[in-house]
Structures are given as C-alpha cells and as structure tokens.
Amino acid sequence: MTKSIFWSLLAFLMLSSCEDKESQLASISLDFTGVYEDQPLVMLDEQYAYEDGMDLKFQLFQFYLSDIQLVKSRSANSTQDLSDIELVSFGEIYNLTDAQQGISIKVDNIPPGTYEGIQFGIGVSPDLNATQPGDYDPPHPLDGHYWSWATGYVFTKIEGIADKDSDGTFEEKLTFHIGKDENYRTKFIPQTIEISDNSEIHLKVDLHQMLVKANGDFLDFRKTSQDHTNDPAIADFLMDNLVESIFMINE
Amino acid sequence: MNKWKWSIELCVFVLLMGCNPVEQDLSRIEYAPELLVLEVPPDWPSMPIPSDNPLTQEGVALGRMLFYDPILSLDSTQSCASCHLQSLAFTDAQAQSKGVLGLKGQRSAPSLANVGYYYQGLFWDGRVRDLETQSLHPVRDKKELASNWSLVLDRIQEHPQYPIAFRKAFNIKQREAIDSLMMAKALAQFQRTLLSFNAKFDQMNRGELEFTEAERRGWAMFFDAKEELPHAECSHCHTDPLFTNLEYQNNGIQELSAAGNYRDPGKALASGNPFDSGKFKVPTLRNIALTAPYMHRGQLSNLDEVLEHYISGGHYGENVSANVRKLALSERDKNDLITFLYTLTDSSFIENPNFGNPFKNAE
C-alpha cells in the first residue's frame, strides 16, 4: 500500500514537472511590415515615386524565407528553429490599416530567454528547392510558385505597373521573378531578442531598397520591365538588395 | 390467352416494383461504407478532403447518381450533367448555359477536371469555399436548376432507391434524415473523383512517349523555358500539374467602362474588395481543346482567339495581371502553342466509365 502511494506520488511529480516545462515554452509571432521608403506598402491603392521620373504601383510583392532561426549563441552555433519555410506575401494588402498590421506568423514552443539575433535564408533553401509542390498537403507555403521546367521555386516575385511619362496611365507592366539555387541568400541580424510568451519579432521590408541600391543604382524599367531569372545580373541585383532590405525593428 | 395473362402479370409486377413503398426503417440495411482512396500521380499534391466527408464507394456512387439525375431540377428536365458533359471535360460548349426556365446563366460552365483540388474557392468568382457549399447553389439558382430544397427532398425521400443509397453512404436510419447538406456531400464526393492526369503531356512527363518538334516548341514557349524562343507567359498562372495556380486574376478580357467599372466584377462581388474587380478564377487548361468557348463568359470562340487576346496584352486596367503583356509570336509560334495545348487532352478522362451517366445502362 505504502509502495503504491510512493509510485503514484512519483508519477504525479514527474508528470507535473513535464507539464511545467511545456507550459514554460513561449508562443511568439514573427511580424512583417512592408514599406516603400517611409511609406506603408500597399498594393495598387498607393503610387510610389521611383527613379528617373517614373511612378509605380504594385500588384504583388512576396518572398520566401527558409530556415528561420533564433540564434542563442553564434559562437557556439546554438540556434532555435522557428520555421523551415514561410512565404511572406504582401499581395493581399490593399489599404493602410492592413499595411500597418502587416503579416503575422505564429510560432509555438520556443524556449524563453535571451537570444543574440535572428537568422534566415532568403529564398527556398537548396534542400527544399529540390522538392516539389506534390510533396506538400495544401495549403502549404510550397504548394505553388514552382517552375516545373526548372525544378525549383520562385524565391521572390515583384509585379506591378509603371507610369513612365507621368501621364497618370501606368502603361508598363513589371514582372520580376527570381529563383534558382545560386540566388539563395542568407542573413543574420545581430540584435538582442528577449523571448517570453507572446513576444513579437518585428521585421520590416523596404521594397524601394530592393529596387534601388544604396549607391543609387536602380532597376531601370525603361530598359527592362521583366525578368524570370534570365539575366544573372538582375537576379544578383535584386537578391543582394533584398538581403539589405530586411530589418528588425524590435526596440 | 396464357401469353396475355403472363404479360399482364409482368406489367403488374413492374408497376408494383415502380411503386415499391419506401423502406421506413432503413437501419435494417447494412451500413458498411468502403473508403475510396484516390489514385493520383506521386508528384501531384494531396487533395484536400474535409474530415467530415471522407470519400467512400457508396458516397461517390450516390453523388454520381445525383449528378446525372434531373430530379434535382424544378421540372425534372436538367441535371448537373446537362451543363457539365463528360465528353467535353464536363463543360457544355455554350458561352452561357440555359437553365430549366430558359434563362441564360451569367457565366460559362467551367470544367470539373480535378475540381477537388480547388481549395481556394469555387465558381468563377470564388464565392464559395468548398465543393460541399458549391453543390448547394445550382439547385436553387433560377438560371440553373431553379428548384427548391423542399421539392427536391420530397422527391428524394419518396424515391424507391435514394433512401437506401443514403443509408449506405451516410448511415441514416429514416428517409426523413436526408437533407440538402447530405446531398451536397455526396455530390462533392463524386466530383472529387473527377481526376484528369493521363494526357499526352503526362505521358511525356512519365517518359512513355516523346513530344513532336512542334509540341516541344509549344511547351517551351508555354513555360518560358527556352531563352531562344519567345515567352508566352502562360505558366505564371497556368502552373502544372493542374494547369491553374487556383488564384484569381484579371486577364484584361473585359474593357473598363467610362466610369471605370467592369460589366462583370467577378471576384469583387464575392470579396467586396474593389481591387478584385474583373478578376476571375484561373481556369485549368487540362482538356482545353474540348472546353470552348473560352473565358468566364465564353467571349472567345476558339484557341486562336485566345492566343490573339494574350498577344494583344488585353484591355488596360491597373489590376490586369502584369503577367498579361503584349507578346511577339509568329504564326509558327502560335500554331506550336496550340499544338502543345492539344497535348493536355485526356481521352481516358472523358471516356472513363466511372464518370459517366449511371442511368444510361438502365435505359
């Protein structure tokens, strides 16, 4: 009898302990806000001044992030996985309210504590880029945006229209679709992040900075209005710029 | 005399069979549904199937009966199959189909090939979320079957066969338990079996045969796959294997009015978002050679006209997809693209006896 009470108590304590540990894990959110310089990024409803007297409106801006991890210790190569793959799409953001709210991705079961920063791949990691939509049950970030002929995903899409002569008609159609393994990029943001339950990690993406490099070089839509990863220089330009366009804005 | 007597007795028997009183207590009939697993190519995505409506042999068989039975229409003259003919990949060759009241529908009957994969809404404007909800609409639509559920359910519940079929599919105990939702579930189950994946394109992908030179050129232009060939920009929206990305786009088929509106606002009607105006579901191109006329209202009669539309870049509109842009295609390019589109015709789909009229043999 005494033995049975002892074992019951032990089991109870062990279960309680597990439960406590589980409940200590945090649910957090990765929040993305799109901007065009200092303006909120809104599809179609806003027009944005571009280089060389052109104005732009956007229909779609999206990109994949792979292997998103919190970095516990960079020197010890200690990380906490947040997500293998996410599609960050601003394609359904049509007003300022939604733009300010941004896109939120929920992640559960994250150990609380202090992290040195966040890192991720921009595009679809080579491992996942070797898979195909049929490998996933829809809805899934990788159930579309796939080039079967090139066996790979479209890492980023910019689609929009340009008014090249300031007459109010956006006659030039813009489509830039970049993929292929060689255009995959990685980024580490070294910024202390305190994680507790309901923590929010705010990331800002500046589409202007993706199109116009810090040195003033820009994608000239008078010369090129479309690229499907045909021109390696354009793919490099856009992907290198995209790396620089993503910021963490946690205080 | 004996001959006549025998004939009269046979007639009485047949009449009695026809008037066979409906079984009241259905629970005596065995309920043992057999799960049906869809056989799809290994490189295809899984079909999203709601957990409360798994596919069963009995449910699919019942859905097939309902699909082909004019009992669903007001005057018992039209069924789902009246506008969705298997021989035309479940379209009807009409720009706008006429319902039982003689009224024309607003839009063209879409193909049902692989419709079970459409998890981003159904109808041209995406106004319903799944096949179960979709299946409820045509019955009451005045431009389609123009009936009402009270009438349909009376007929079904009093029918000599349907209550038994519902028992076998959905475990009802009494015929009064049959409702519209149950009918919609059965119709959805049948439509999820309408898979098309055995066109020449698929056989080429499986290495079973090779494209001709024209088909290969058309394929490359369709997928923008070769730098040395013009890009036809088709595969941005018509992505394989379904040949639709399931999204909604404005492809510039409609001209904006002076006030800046579209005659048919399409998805905007369903979403309430003015930026969706003029957007329609990207249709599958599987079996496209069989599904003329084209576009949401059947505006284009043949594939030549479709290509000319895309070559023109379509009408201007700020939300016209940036992927719809002026194309430079030669006559040869156009012919080769159309030749490629013909490789999407799946004769095994339009001849599959499991998709046909179950009452045909009974006639």
XYZ file of C-alpha atoms in Angstrom:
614
model
C 0.000 0.000 0.000
C 2.745 2.415 1.027
C 4.743 1.378 -2.027
C 1.793 2.076 -4.299
C 1.308 5.574 -2.831
C 5.010 6.240 -3.302
C 4.934 5.299 -7.001
C 1.748 7.283 -7.583
C 3.314 10.349 -5.995
C 6.458 9.942 -8.041
C 4.484 9.616 -11.274
C 2.435 12.687 -10.356
C 5.544 14.728 -9.669
C 7.163 13.626 -12.921
C 4.063 14.466 -14.943
C 3.699 17.820 -13.207
C 7.294 18.582 -13.928
C 6.838 17.819 -17.639
C 3.722 19.943 -17.713
C 5.526 22.853 -16.120
C 8.309 22.634 -18.624
C 5.806 22.533 -21.512
C 3.916 25.492 -20.180
C 7.124 27.484 -19.955
C 7.625 27.369 -23.704
C 6.617 30.544 -25.423
C 4.288 31.256 -28.300
C 5.666 34.100 -30.353
C 4.937 35.870 -33.593
C 7.091 36.969 -36.481
C 5.575 40.168 -37.795
C 6.458 41.561 -41.217
C 5.691 45.076 -42.320
C 6.222 46.187 -45.895
C 7.308 49.714 -46.709
C 8.432 51.726 -49.687
C 10.941 54.084 -48.168
C 8.922 55.731 -45.399
C 5.504 54.865 -46.839
C 3.487 51.754 -45.926
C 3.484 49.247 -48.772
C 0.001 48.881 -50.236
C -0.930 47.061 -53.418
C -2.466 49.178 -56.196
C -4.111 51.772 -53.953
C -0.916 53.783 -53.497
C 1.510 55.053 -56.067
C 5.174 55.441 -55.290
C 7.730 57.797 -56.778
C 10.556 55.947 -58.473
C 13.772 56.965 -60.132
C 14.045 58.970 -63.326
C 10.567 60.472 -63.060
C 8.696 57.191 -63.001
C 5.832 56.292 -60.680
C 4.986 52.766 -59.610
C 2.034 50.791 -58.346
C 2.444 47.254 -57.108
C 0.258 44.201 -57.611
C 2.388 41.676 -55.761
C 5.492 41.542 -53.626
C 6.455 38.308 -51.965
C 9.463 36.249 -50.991
C 10.287 33.015 -49.239
C 12.269 32.769 -46.022
C 13.907 29.450 -45.165
C 15.469 28.014 -42.027
C 14.340 30.854 -39.803
C 16.192 30.521 -36.502
C 16.766 32.434 -33.341
C 20.478 32.471 -32.547
C 21.164 31.592 -28.920
C 24.916 31.747 -29.298
C 26.588 32.433 -32.590
C 29.999 31.369 -31.305
C 28.624 28.067 -30.030
C 26.492 27.635 -33.151
C 23.455 27.269 -30.891
C 20.152 28.005 -32.565
C 16.435 27.589 -32.047
C 14.398 26.665 -35.133
C 11.367 28.829 -35.788
C 10.316 27.631 -39.224
C 11.711 25.704 -42.188
C 9.867 27.781 -44.733
C 7.494 30.733 -44.861
C 6.059 32.703 -47.745
C 5.934 36.388 -46.891
C 3.421 37.906 -49.280
C 2.075 41.440 -49.333
C -0.201 40.603 -52.286
C -3.413 40.904 -50.289
C -2.580 44.185 -48.577
C -4.728 46.838 -50.184
C -5.096 49.515 -47.503
C -3.087 51.371 -44.906
C -4.704 49.606 -41.973
C -3.703 46.200 -43.282
C -0.268 47.543 -44.196
C 0.321 48.762 -40.667
C -0.934 45.487 -39.252
C 1.398 43.604 -41.580
C 1.758 39.865 -41.845
C 1.994 37.751 -38.737
C 3.398 34.231 -38.498
C 2.779 32.387 -35.241
C 5.399 30.052 -33.810
C 4.865 27.895 -30.725
C 7.078 26.050 -28.259
C 10.017 28.425 -28.200
C 12.230 28.365 -25.097
C 12.128 31.792 -23.465
C 15.332 33.667 -22.842
C 17.802 35.973 -24.439
C 18.938 35.415 -27.995
C 21.744 37.105 -29.887
C 19.716 37.618 -33.003
C 17.758 36.010 -35.788
C 18.949 34.373 -38.997
C 17.239 33.047 -42.095
C 17.708 32.184 -45.710
C 16.133 34.412 -48.332
C 14.571 32.242 -50.987
C 13.978 28.498 -50.746
C 16.880 26.564 -49.233
C 18.552 24.129 -51.646
C 17.137 21.128 -49.764
C 13.582 22.373 -50.041
C 14.161 23.734 -53.522
C 14.757 20.154 -54.613
C 11.244 19.223 -53.502
C 8.074 19.961 -55.428
C 4.527 21.069 -54.650
C 3.281 17.483 -54.800
C 5.307 16.754 -51.686
C 3.080 19.001 -49.598
C -0.516 18.908 -48.494
C -2.134 22.204 -49.448
C -2.397 24.785 -48.075
C 1.361 24.944 -47.610
C 3.879 27.678 -48.433
C 5.464 25.380 -51.023
C 2.282 24.222 -52.768
C 2.758 26.773 -55.548
C 5.163 29.311 -57.058
C 7.057 26.475 -58.666
C 8.812 26.219 -62.017
C 8.453 22.603 -63.040
C 10.670 23.072 -66.083
C 13.466 24.467 -63.934
C 12.709 22.258 -60.934
C 12.675 24.972 -58.375
C 10.600 27.597 -56.635
C 10.269 31.282 -57.411
C 12.070 32.826 -54.454
C 10.660 36.293 -54.886
C 8.101 37.996 -57.099
C 7.664 41.680 -57.791
C 4.737 42.504 -60.041
C 3.393 45.932 -60.749
C 2.842 48.731 -63.212
C 4.849 51.819 -64.059
C 3.869 55.241 -65.283
C 6.948 56.143 -67.272
C 5.854 59.543 -68.560
C 3.813 60.897 -65.642
C 0.582 60.974 -67.629
C -1.352 59.064 -64.970
C -1.518 55.903 -67.054
C 0.516 53.014 -65.732
C 1.208 51.500 -69.109
C 4.349 49.497 -68.395
C 3.904 46.100 -66.780
C 6.624 44.932 -64.436
C 7.298 41.310 -63.557
C 10.440 40.151 -61.835
C 10.564 36.534 -60.709
C 13.801 35.272 -59.226
C 14.640 31.674 -58.351
C 17.416 29.071 -58.740
C 19.767 27.847 -56.043
C 22.585 30.200 -56.928
C 20.361 33.125 -55.987
C 19.648 31.879 -52.469
C 20.941 34.232 -49.807
C 21.311 34.148 -46.029
C 21.107 36.882 -43.448
C 21.907 37.241 -39.768
C 20.536 40.173 -37.821
C 22.687 40.680 -34.711
C 20.212 42.228 -32.341
C 19.376 41.024 -28.857
C 15.930 39.461 -28.664
C 14.215 38.706 -25.364
C 11.738 35.879 -25.784
C 8.837 35.327 -23.433
C 5.295 34.225 -24.090
C 3.570 36.384 -26.747
C 6.821 38.036 -27.781
C 6.741 39.695 -31.163
C 9.667 39.925 -33.527
C 9.096 42.810 -35.910
C 10.760 42.715 -39.294
C 10.476 45.492 -41.840
C 10.983 45.006 -45.566
C 11.671 48.008 -47.772
C 10.729 47.315 -51.394
C 12.325 50.581 -52.530
C 15.636 49.414 -51.164
C 15.273 46.188 -53.163
C 14.878 48.169 -56.377
C 17.331 50.988 -55.658
C 20.737 50.173 -54.265
C 22.300 52.355 -51.575
C 24.794 53.698 -54.137
C 21.959 54.924 -56.314
C 21.971 52.112 -58.869
C 18.418 51.185 -59.747
C 16.478 48.793 -61.904
C 15.701 50.880 -64.959
C 12.204 49.966 -66.096
C 12.719 51.928 -69.292
C 15.256 49.276 -70.256
C 13.940 46.166 -68.508
C 10.434 45.540 -67.322
C 10.612 41.798 -66.920
C 12.969 39.097 -65.809
C 12.376 35.440 -65.000
C 15.886 34.819 -63.747
C 17.100 35.057 -67.308
C 19.672 37.736 -66.591
C 22.023 36.765 -63.753
C 22.910 40.408 -63.163
C 19.285 41.286 -62.409
C 18.878 38.255 -60.148
C 22.031 39.193 -58.241
C 20.965 42.821 -58.005
C 17.535 42.023 -56.611
C 18.559 39.265 -54.225
C 21.571 41.152 -52.880
C 19.362 44.164 -52.347
C 16.643 42.070 -50.693
C 19.181 40.951 -48.102
C 19.806 44.600 -47.270
C 16.095 45.452 -47.336
C 15.078 43.405 -44.313
C 15.471 44.985 -40.904
C 14.475 44.121 -37.386
C 12.622 46.944 -35.701
C 12.252 45.488 -32.202
C 13.141 48.062 -29.624
C -54.679 -16.417 -73.530
C -51.823 -17.688 -71.376
C -49.492 -15.389 -73.208
C -51.706 -12.389 -72.439
C -52.133 -13.468 -68.841
C -48.383 -13.703 -68.419
C -47.897 -10.276 -69.950
C -50.465 -8.687 -67.663
C -48.900 -10.294 -64.627
C -45.474 -8.977 -65.684
C -46.864 -5.478 -66.139
C -48.459 -5.565 -62.691
C -45.164 -6.749 -61.201
C -43.206 -3.980 -62.908
C -45.753 -1.384 -61.806
C -45.594 -2.632 -58.254
C -41.818 -2.514 -58.346
C -42.050 1.039 -59.612
C -44.352 1.946 -56.750
C -42.372 -0.019 -54.222
C -43.179 1.662 -50.906
C -40.120 3.304 -49.471
C -38.460 1.351 -46.734
C -39.358 3.104 -43.472
C -36.796 1.561 -41.168
C -33.532 1.885 -43.019
C -31.455 0.673 -40.111
C -32.084 -2.901 -41.210
C -29.964 -2.199 -44.285
C -26.279 -2.758 -43.701
C -24.124 0.350 -43.301
C -20.580 -0.658 -44.194
C -19.026 2.086 -46.289
C -15.834 1.263 -48.107
C -13.277 4.044 -48.073
C -12.162 5.147 -51.501
C -8.545 6.184 -51.930
C -7.907 8.401 -54.913
C -5.097 7.246 -57.123
C -3.124 10.290 -58.168
C 0.345 10.540 -59.651
C 3.076 10.558 -56.999
C 4.230 14.036 -57.971
C 0.765 15.521 -57.508
C -0.311 17.341 -54.379
C -2.691 15.688 -51.961
C -6.296 16.616 -52.485
C -7.728 18.476 -49.513
C -10.705 16.439 -48.371
C -12.776 17.578 -45.386
C -12.568 15.213 -42.447
C -16.347 15.118 -42.122
C -16.822 13.944 -45.692
C -14.329 11.199 -46.475
C -14.646 9.546 -49.858
C -16.443 6.217 -49.819
C -17.513 3.962 -52.657
C -21.113 4.394 -51.532
C -20.902 8.183 -51.230
C -19.290 8.554 -54.635
C -21.841 6.245 -56.262
C -24.666 8.242 -54.696
C -23.100 11.529 -55.772
C -22.791 10.232 -59.299
C -26.484 9.324 -59.360
C -27.453 12.763 -58.091
C -25.119 14.454 -60.578
C -26.845 12.789 -63.507
C -30.414 12.788 -62.183
C -32.771 15.552 -63.406
C -34.739 15.025 -60.215
C -32.774 17.963 -58.815
C -34.330 20.450 -61.237
C -37.701 22.138 -60.936
C -39.317 20.291 -63.842
C -37.063 17.222 -63.824
C -35.568 18.137 -67.191
C -31.992 19.087 -66.300
C -29.275 17.676 -64.121
C -25.772 18.866 -63.238
C -24.627 16.867 -66.250
C -26.745 18.980 -68.592
C -24.134 21.717 -68.386
C -21.189 19.521 -67.407
C -20.853 16.896 -70.136
C -18.169 14.301 -69.637
C -17.369 14.258 -73.356
C -16.437 17.953 -73.118
C -14.396 17.594 -69.929
C -17.564 18.498 -68.028
C -18.315 21.717 -69.896
C -21.131 22.257 -72.409
C -19.779 24.182 -75.408
C -22.009 27.128 -74.502
C -20.875 30.648 -73.714
C -23.643 30.766 -71.144
C -25.796 27.763 -70.397
C -29.575 27.919 -70.237
C -31.335 26.667 -67.133
C -34.701 24.941 -66.891
C -36.586 28.257 -67.080
C -34.822 29.130 -70.307
C -32.762 31.807 -68.605
C -29.115 32.152 -69.532
C -26.553 31.882 -66.781
C -24.262 34.811 -66.168
C -21.112 32.851 -66.913
C -19.757 29.846 -68.733
C -19.908 26.353 -67.193
C -16.363 25.587 -66.034
C -14.606 22.267 -66.491
C -14.734 19.949 -63.493
C -11.426 18.234 -64.241
C -9.520 17.962 -60.954
C -12.042 20.279 -59.305
C -11.425 18.567 -55.962
C -8.122 20.399 -55.727
C -9.727 23.843 -55.794
C -9.184 24.746 -52.188
C -9.098 28.470 -52.853
C -12.766 28.802 -53.654
C -15.129 27.706 -56.398
C -17.175 29.312 -59.149
C -15.524 31.853 -61.434
C -15.669 34.425 -58.635
C -14.654 32.132 -55.773
C -17.800 32.868 -53.813
C -17.898 29.510 -52.060
C -15.126 27.824 -50.187
C -15.593 24.152 -50.975
C -17.431 21.641 -53.125
C -19.941 20.890 -50.393
C -21.069 24.517 -50.358
C -20.855 24.842 -54.120
C -23.097 21.853 -54.682
C -25.969 23.592 -52.884
C -26.068 26.563 -55.274
C -27.231 25.347 -58.724
C -30.345 23.650 -57.331
C -31.883 26.951 -56.228
C -30.391 29.209 -58.896
C -33.206 30.435 -61.154
C -30.795 30.398 -64.080
C -29.827 26.806 -63.465
C -31.967 24.061 -61.954
C -34.435 26.601 -60.499
C -35.776 24.224 -57.899
C -36.070 24.375 -54.128
C -34.854 22.044 -51.442
C -38.295 21.249 -50.136
C -39.328 19.891 -53.523
C -36.063 18.076 -54.134
C -36.010 16.472 -50.703
C -39.618 15.320 -51.060
C -38.730 13.609 -54.301
C -35.556 12.074 -52.956
C -37.113 10.895 -49.690
C -40.016 9.282 -51.522
C -37.800 7.727 -54.155
C -37.584 3.925 -54.199
C -33.762 3.853 -54.369
C -32.265 7.049 -52.943
C -33.095 6.492 -49.241
C -31.296 3.152 -49.414
C -28.314 4.754 -51.143
C -28.209 7.500 -48.480
C -28.384 4.830 -45.784
C -25.401 3.049 -47.298
C -23.427 6.263 -47.712
C -24.348 8.258 -44.621
C -25.829 5.850 -42.075
C -29.283 7.413 -41.925
C -31.979 5.437 -40.160
C -35.010 7.094 -41.685
C -35.562 8.642 -45.074
C -36.579 11.931 -43.439
C -32.996 12.316 -42.304
C -31.895 13.048 -45.862
C -31.122 16.738 -46.132
C -29.523 19.131 -48.569
C -26.169 19.016 -46.838
C -26.045 15.262 -47.224
C -26.832 15.618 -50.904
C -24.112 18.218 -51.253
C -21.640 15.902 -49.555
C -22.420 13.107 -51.980
C -22.121 15.431 -54.982
C -18.816 16.711 -53.633
C -17.520 13.187 -53.201
C -18.287 12.272 -56.793
C -16.727 15.457 -58.142
C -13.519 14.792 -56.181
C -13.064 11.619 -58.193
C -13.021 13.539 -61.495
C -9.287 13.339 -61.965
C -7.532 14.011 -65.231
C -3.837 13.154 -65.332
C -3.309 10.965 -68.342
C -2.957 13.405 -71.204
C -0.103 13.183 -73.684
C 1.644 15.834 -71.586
C 1.578 13.461 -68.598
C 2.712 10.514 -70.682
C 5.619 12.603 -71.934
C 6.498 13.553 -68.350
C 6.447 9.883 -67.398
C 8.804 9.090 -70.255
C 6.245 6.947 -72.030
C 6.396 8.895 -75.248
C 8.007 11.960 -76.749
C 6.698 15.266 -77.953
C 6.831 16.163 -81.612
C 9.028 19.116 -82.509
C 6.000 21.413 -82.655
C 4.739 20.218 -79.281
C 8.175 20.693 -77.755
C 8.436 24.247 -79.075
C 4.940 24.961 -77.796
C 5.817 23.506 -74.404
C 8.945 25.653 -74.143
C 7.063 28.842 -75.031
C 4.221 27.962 -72.671
C 6.637 27.567 -69.758
C 9.042 30.351 -70.824
C 11.646 27.608 -70.643
C 13.994 28.473 -73.518
C 15.825 31.729 -73.987
C 15.983 31.238 -77.748
C 12.186 31.033 -78.037
C 9.574 33.698 -77.324
C 7.998 33.607 -73.899
C 4.234 33.175 -73.984
C 3.883 33.868 -70.235
C 1.186 31.209 -69.820
C 2.633 29.288 -66.908
C 2.654 32.158 -64.433
C -0.992 31.363 -63.841
C -1.486 28.022 -65.582
C 1.037 26.144 -63.497
C 1.310 22.418 -63.830
C 0.303 19.836 -62.835
C -3.196 21.308 -62.504
C -2.533 23.993 -65.144
C -4.034 26.538 -62.807
C -2.472 28.191 -59.788
C -6.004 28.289 -58.307
C -5.773 32.064 -57.957
C -7.955 34.874 -59.297
C -6.645 37.236 -61.941
C -7.817 39.955 -64.239
C -6.525 38.922 -67.657
C -7.771 42.019 -69.462
C -10.625 40.268 -71.231
C -13.106 42.975 -70.229
C -12.958 46.633 -71.156
C -13.408 49.175 -68.402
C -16.472 51.367 -68.737
C -16.110 55.147 -68.828
C -16.905 55.124 -65.126
C -14.065 52.696 -64.518
C -16.223 49.628 -63.854
C -16.347 46.151 -65.296
C -19.560 44.665 -66.637
C -18.872 41.602 -64.538
C -16.848 42.479 -61.429
C -16.071 38.803 -60.806
C -14.276 38.161 -57.568
C -15.050 41.651 -56.251
C -18.688 40.559 -55.916
C -17.617 37.846 -53.521
C -14.811 39.601 -51.676
C -16.135 43.157 -51.580
C -12.632 44.317 -52.463
C -12.711 46.814 -55.359
C -9.201 45.753 -56.340
C -10.602 42.314 -57.149
C -12.876 43.811 -59.802
C -12.547 41.955 -63.086
C -10.691 39.068 -61.502
C -11.797 35.506 -62.167
C -10.560 32.099 -61.182
C -7.679 30.968 -63.349
C -9.229 28.002 -65.171
C -7.409 24.760 -65.691
C -6.046 24.234 -69.179
C -6.311 20.484 -68.907
C -8.554 19.320 -71.760
C -8.638 22.903 -73.001
C -9.127 21.781 -76.609
C -12.503 20.381 -75.527
C -13.804 23.286 -73.487
C -14.536 26.097 -75.965
C -15.804 28.767 -75.846
C -13.274 30.353 -73.528
C -13.144 32.909 -70.714
C -15.681 33.429 -67.956
C -18.420 34.431 -70.352
C -17.366 32.399 -73.333
C -16.190 35.552 -75.078
C -13.616 33.763 -77.229
C -14.718 31.022 -79.600
C -11.502 29.132 -80.161
C -7.871 28.844 -79.141
C -6.730 31.125 -81.979
C -8.804 33.908 -80.486
C -7.430 33.144 -77.041
C -3.873 33.489 -78.299
C -4.699 36.709 -80.148
C -6.118 38.089 -76.911
C -2.935 37.380 -74.998
C -0.739 38.610 -77.846
C -2.606 41.924 -77.661
C -1.934 42.197 -73.917
C -5.632 42.587 -73.222
C -7.514 45.716 -72.260
C -5.930 48.268 -69.967
C -6.681 48.149 -66.291
C -4.484 48.749 -63.269
C -5.253 45.378 -61.781
C -4.833 43.496 -65.051
C -2.121 40.996 -64.210
C 1.334 42.287 -65.040
C 1.965 38.850 -66.487
C -0.550 39.603 -69.237
C 1.606 41.685 -71.569
C 1.991 42.138 -75.306
C 3.609 39.128 -76.902
C 5.614 38.748 -80.076
C 4.593 35.399 -81.500
C 4.906 34.305 -85.124
C 2.315 32.188 -86.903
C 4.533 29.188 -86.281
C 4.788 30.054 -82.597
C 1.018 30.304 -82.317
C 0.481 27.019 -84.104
C 3.036 25.297 -81.907
C 1.481 26.665 -78.734
C -1.908 25.376 -79.782
C -0.349 22.068 -80.740
C 1.050 21.878 -77.231
C -2.332 22.729 -75.710
C -3.798 19.733 -77.505
C -1.390 17.517 -75.547
C -3.449 18.395 -72.459
C -6.447 16.477 -73.780
C -7.015 13.383 -71.676
C -9.148 10.900 -73.568
C -9.125 8.488 -70.640
C -10.808 11.204 -68.581
C -13.645 11.850 -70.983
C -14.138 8.129 -71.580
C -13.782 6.914 -68.004
C -16.883 4.780 -67.403
C -16.787 5.646 -63.695
C -17.552 9.263 -64.512
C -20.426 8.605 -66.903
C -24.181 8.531 -66.539
C -25.061 5.651 -64.175
C -28.615 5.534 -65.529
C -27.514 5.056 -69.100
C -27.354 1.274 -68.914
C -30.703 1.231 -67.178
C -32.421 2.981 -70.088
